[in-house]
Short mmCIF file of C-alpha atoms in Angstrom, two decimals:
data_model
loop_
_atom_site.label_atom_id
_atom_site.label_comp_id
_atom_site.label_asym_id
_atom_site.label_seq_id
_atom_site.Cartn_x
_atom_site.Cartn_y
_atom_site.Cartn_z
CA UNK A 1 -13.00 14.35 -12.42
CA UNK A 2 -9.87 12.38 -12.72
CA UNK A 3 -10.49 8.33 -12.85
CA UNK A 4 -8.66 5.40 -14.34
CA UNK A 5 -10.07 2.30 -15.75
CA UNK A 6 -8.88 -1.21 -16.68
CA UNK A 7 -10.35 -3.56 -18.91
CA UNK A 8 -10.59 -6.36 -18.90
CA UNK A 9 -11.50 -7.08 -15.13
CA UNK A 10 -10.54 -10.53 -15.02
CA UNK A 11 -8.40 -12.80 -18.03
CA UNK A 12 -7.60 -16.06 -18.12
CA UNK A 13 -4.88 -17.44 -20.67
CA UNK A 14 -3.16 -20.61 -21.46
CA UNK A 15 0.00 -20.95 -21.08
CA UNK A 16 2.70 -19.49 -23.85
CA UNK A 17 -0.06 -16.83 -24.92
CA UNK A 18 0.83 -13.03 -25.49
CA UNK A 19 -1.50 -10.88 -23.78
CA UNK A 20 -2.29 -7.31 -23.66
CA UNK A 21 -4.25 -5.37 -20.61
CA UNK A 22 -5.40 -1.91 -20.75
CA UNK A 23 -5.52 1.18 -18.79
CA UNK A 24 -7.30 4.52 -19.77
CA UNK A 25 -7.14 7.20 -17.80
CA UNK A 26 -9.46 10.69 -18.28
CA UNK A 27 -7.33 14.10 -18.13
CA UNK A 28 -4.15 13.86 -20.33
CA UNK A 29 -2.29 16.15 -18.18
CA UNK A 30 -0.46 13.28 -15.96
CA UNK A 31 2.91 13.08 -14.52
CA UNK A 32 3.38 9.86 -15.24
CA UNK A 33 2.01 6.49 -15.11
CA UNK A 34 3.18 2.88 -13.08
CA UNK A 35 1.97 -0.37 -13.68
CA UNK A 36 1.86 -2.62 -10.71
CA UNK A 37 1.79 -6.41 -9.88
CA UNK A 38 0.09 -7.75 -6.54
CA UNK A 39 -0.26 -11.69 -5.77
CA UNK A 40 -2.73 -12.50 -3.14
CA UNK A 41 -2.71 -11.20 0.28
CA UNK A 42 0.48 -9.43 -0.91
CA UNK A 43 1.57 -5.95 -1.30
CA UNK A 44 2.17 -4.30 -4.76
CA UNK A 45 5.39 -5.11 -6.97
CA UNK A 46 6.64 -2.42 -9.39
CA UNK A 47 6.88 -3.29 -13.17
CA UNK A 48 7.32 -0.47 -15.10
CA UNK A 49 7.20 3.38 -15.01
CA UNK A 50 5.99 5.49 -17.98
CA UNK A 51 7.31 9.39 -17.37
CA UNK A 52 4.42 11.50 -19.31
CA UNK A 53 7.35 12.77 -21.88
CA UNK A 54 7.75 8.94 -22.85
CA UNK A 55 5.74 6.77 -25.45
CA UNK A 56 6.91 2.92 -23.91
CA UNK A 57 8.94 0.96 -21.72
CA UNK A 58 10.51 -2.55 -21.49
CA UNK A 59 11.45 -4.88 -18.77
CA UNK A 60 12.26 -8.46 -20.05
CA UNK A 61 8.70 -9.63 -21.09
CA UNK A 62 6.71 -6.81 -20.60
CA UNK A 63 6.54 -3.59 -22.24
CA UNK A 64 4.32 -0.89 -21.52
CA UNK A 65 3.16 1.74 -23.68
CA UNK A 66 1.55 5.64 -23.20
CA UNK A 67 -0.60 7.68 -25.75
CA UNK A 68 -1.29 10.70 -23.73
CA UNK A 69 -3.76 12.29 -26.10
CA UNK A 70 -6.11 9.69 -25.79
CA UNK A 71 -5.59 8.51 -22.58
CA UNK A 72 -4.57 5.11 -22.85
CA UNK A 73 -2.04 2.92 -21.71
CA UNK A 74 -1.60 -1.12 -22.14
CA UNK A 75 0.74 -3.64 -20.94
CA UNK A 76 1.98 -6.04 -23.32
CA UNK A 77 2.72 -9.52 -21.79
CA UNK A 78 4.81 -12.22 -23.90
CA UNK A 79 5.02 -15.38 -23.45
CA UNK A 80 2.83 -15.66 -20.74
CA UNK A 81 3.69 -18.41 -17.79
CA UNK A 82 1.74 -19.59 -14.74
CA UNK A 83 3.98 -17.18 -12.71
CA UNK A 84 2.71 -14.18 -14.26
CA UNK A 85 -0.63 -15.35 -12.09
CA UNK A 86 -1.56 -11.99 -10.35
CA UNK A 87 -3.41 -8.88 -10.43
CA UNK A 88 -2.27 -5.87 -12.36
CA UNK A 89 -2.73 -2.56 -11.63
CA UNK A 90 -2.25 0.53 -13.21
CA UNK A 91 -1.23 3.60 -11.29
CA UNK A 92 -1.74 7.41 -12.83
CA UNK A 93 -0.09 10.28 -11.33
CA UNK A 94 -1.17 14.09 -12.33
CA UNK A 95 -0.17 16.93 -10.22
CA UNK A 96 1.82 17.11 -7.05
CA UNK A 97 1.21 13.54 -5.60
CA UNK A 98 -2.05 13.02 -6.38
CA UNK A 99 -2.28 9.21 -7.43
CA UNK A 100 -5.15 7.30 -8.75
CA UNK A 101 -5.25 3.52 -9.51
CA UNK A 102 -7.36 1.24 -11.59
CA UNK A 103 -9.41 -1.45 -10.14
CA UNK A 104 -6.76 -4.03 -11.70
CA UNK A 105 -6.85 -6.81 -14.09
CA UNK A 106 -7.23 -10.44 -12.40
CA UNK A 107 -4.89 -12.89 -14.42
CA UNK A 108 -4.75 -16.54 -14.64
CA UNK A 109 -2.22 -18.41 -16.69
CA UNK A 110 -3.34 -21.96 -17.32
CA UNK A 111 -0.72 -24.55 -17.37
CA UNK B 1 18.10 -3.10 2.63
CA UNK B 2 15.72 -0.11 1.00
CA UNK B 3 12.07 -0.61 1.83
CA UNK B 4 9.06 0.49 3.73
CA UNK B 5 8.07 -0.61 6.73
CA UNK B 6 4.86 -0.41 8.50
CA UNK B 7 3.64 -1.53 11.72
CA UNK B 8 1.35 -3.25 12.97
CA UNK B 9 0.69 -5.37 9.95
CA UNK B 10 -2.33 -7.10 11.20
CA UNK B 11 -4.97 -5.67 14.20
CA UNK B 12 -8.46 -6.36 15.70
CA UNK B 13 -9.75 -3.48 17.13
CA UNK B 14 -13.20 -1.55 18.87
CA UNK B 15 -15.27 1.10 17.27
CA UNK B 16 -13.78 4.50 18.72
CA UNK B 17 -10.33 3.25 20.26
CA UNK B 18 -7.93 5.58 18.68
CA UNK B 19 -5.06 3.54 16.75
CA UNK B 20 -2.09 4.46 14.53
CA UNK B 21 -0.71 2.91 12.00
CA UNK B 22 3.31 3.64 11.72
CA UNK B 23 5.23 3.61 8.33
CA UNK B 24 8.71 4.25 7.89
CA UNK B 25 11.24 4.72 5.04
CA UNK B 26 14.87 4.41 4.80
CA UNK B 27 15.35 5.70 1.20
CA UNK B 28 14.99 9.53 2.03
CA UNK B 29 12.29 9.76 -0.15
CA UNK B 30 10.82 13.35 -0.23
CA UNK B 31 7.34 12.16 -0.72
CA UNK B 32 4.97 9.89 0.99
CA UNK B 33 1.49 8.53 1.25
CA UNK B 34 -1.71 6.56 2.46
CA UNK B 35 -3.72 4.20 0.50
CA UNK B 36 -6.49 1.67 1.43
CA UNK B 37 -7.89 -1.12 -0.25
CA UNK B 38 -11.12 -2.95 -0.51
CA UNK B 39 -12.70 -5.33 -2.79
CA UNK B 40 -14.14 -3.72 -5.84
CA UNK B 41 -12.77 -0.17 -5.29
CA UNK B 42 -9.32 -0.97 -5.73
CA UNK B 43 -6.53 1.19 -4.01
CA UNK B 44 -7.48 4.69 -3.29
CA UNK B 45 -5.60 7.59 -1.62
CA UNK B 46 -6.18 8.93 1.87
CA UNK B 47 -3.51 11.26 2.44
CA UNK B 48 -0.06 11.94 0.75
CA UNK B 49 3.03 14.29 1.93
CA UNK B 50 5.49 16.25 -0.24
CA UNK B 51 7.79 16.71 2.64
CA UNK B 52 8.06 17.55 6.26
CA UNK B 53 5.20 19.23 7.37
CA UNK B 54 3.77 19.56 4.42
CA UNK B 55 0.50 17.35 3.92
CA UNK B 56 -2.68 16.89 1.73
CA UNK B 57 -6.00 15.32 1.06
CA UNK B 58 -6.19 12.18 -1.25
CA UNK B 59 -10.10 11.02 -2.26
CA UNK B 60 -10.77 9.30 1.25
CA UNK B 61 -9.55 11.71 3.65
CA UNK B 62 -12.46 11.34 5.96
CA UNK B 63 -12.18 9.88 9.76
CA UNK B 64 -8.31 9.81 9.11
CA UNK B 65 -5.11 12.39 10.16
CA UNK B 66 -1.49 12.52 9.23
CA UNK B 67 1.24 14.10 10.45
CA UNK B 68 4.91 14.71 8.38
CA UNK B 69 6.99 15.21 11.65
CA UNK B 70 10.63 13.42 10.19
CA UNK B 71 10.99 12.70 6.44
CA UNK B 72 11.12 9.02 6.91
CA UNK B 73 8.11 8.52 9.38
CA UNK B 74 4.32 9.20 7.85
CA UNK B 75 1.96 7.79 10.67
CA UNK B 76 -1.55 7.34 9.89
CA UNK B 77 -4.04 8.09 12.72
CA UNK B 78 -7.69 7.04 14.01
CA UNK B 79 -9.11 8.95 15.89
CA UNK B 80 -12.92 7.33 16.58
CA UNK B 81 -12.18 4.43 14.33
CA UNK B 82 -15.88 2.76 12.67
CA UNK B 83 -16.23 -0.55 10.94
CA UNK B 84 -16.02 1.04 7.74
CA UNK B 85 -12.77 2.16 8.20
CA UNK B 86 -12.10 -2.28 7.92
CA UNK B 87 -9.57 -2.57 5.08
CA UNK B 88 -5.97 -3.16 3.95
CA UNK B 89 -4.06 0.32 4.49
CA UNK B 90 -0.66 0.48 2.14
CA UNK B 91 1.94 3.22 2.33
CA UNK B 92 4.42 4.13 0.09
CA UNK B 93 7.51 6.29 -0.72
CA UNK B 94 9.05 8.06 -3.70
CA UNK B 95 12.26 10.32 -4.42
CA UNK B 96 10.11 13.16 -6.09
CA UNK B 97 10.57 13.49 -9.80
CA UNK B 98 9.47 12.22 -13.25
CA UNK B 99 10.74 8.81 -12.86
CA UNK B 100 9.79 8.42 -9.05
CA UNK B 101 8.71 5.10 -8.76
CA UNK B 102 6.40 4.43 -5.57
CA UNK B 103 7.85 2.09 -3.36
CA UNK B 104 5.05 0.27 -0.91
CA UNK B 105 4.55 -1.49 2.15
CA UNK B 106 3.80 -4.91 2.93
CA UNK B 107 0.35 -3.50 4.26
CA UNK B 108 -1.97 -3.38 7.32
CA UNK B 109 -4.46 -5.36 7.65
CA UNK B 110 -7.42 -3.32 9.90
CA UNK B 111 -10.53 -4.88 11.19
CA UNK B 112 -12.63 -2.43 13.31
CA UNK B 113 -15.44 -4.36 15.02
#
């Protein structure tokens, strides 16, 4: 069965701190993966997208990384600021549209 | 402005009044689908389409239906709606692809009493 974990659940940081969340995902086989930011009572906020041919991506403070074989992903955070507040989620896509998301990571950045 | 819309965002409702839920895209994105989301199970898939007509089961498929009528309209239907159908419903759009980002919804908030 196809399922997606993220660890840790909840993280709270001061402010300045690099951080890293993870995502692991069972069946290697994916089409890609998308990592995801949602504030409260919002809907979700694109960050990145990992195609399943590619090992990382960057967008200003994040990057995001993929290691297929093991089935593992992680979001690297720099610089971390009280905005980055929010819950991350981490999307995996295998065959045809068939989409399966982590239960997120809950992240407070202390001033 | 390219986004998805759905409406209504927020509704009260009665155990058994059929409802639906519309979302719409102006991107002429080929695919489409149906999350909900509830505290400590996260988003998870009801239904997704890979084009008109053409529809299939996510992991929560029960007490919901679909139809893929136009390419940018995905409706989500309840037929006998229950109270544990209560949650925040999301849809979302992509172009089809490798690098086909999913573009969501601002969501709909359901409460079935």
């Amino acid at each position: 069965k196809q399922e997606v974990t993220q660890i840790p659940a909840a993280l709270s940081v001061p402010e300045g701190e690099n951080l890293v969340l993870n995502c692991s995902f069972t069946d290697s086989a994916i089409y890609n993966l998308q990592w995801f930011r949602q504030d409260p009572g919002k809907g979700l906020t694109s960050l990145l997208l990992i195609q399943s041919s590619q090992r990382e991506q960057t967008s200003g403070r994040l990057n995001a990384s993929l290691d297929k074989s093991s089935g593992r992903s992680t979001l690297y955070i720099a610089a971390s600021q009280p905005g980055d507040s929010a819950t991350y989620l981490c999307a995996v896509r295998w065959g045809g549209f068939k989409t399966i998301f982590g239960a997120g990571t809950r992240l407070f950045v202390k001033a | 402005e390219a986004q998805v819309t759905q409406n209504p965002r927020y509704l009260i409702t009665v155990t058994g009044k059929k409802l639906t839920v519309t979302c719409s895209q102006n991107m002429n994105h080929e695919y489409m689908s149906w999350y909900r989301q509830d505290p400590g199970l996260g988003l998870r898939q009801i239904y997704y389409s890979m084009n008109v007509e053409v529809t299939d089961k996510g992991d929560v498929p029960e007490g919901y239906k679909v139809s893929r009528k136009e390419k940018r309209n995905f409706p989500l239907i309840l037929e006998s709606p229950s109270p544990n159908q209560t949650s925040l419903y999301f849809c979302a759009s992509s172009r089809g692809g490798f690098t086909d980002t999913q573009y969501f919804g601002p969501g709909t908030r359901l409460t079935v009493l």
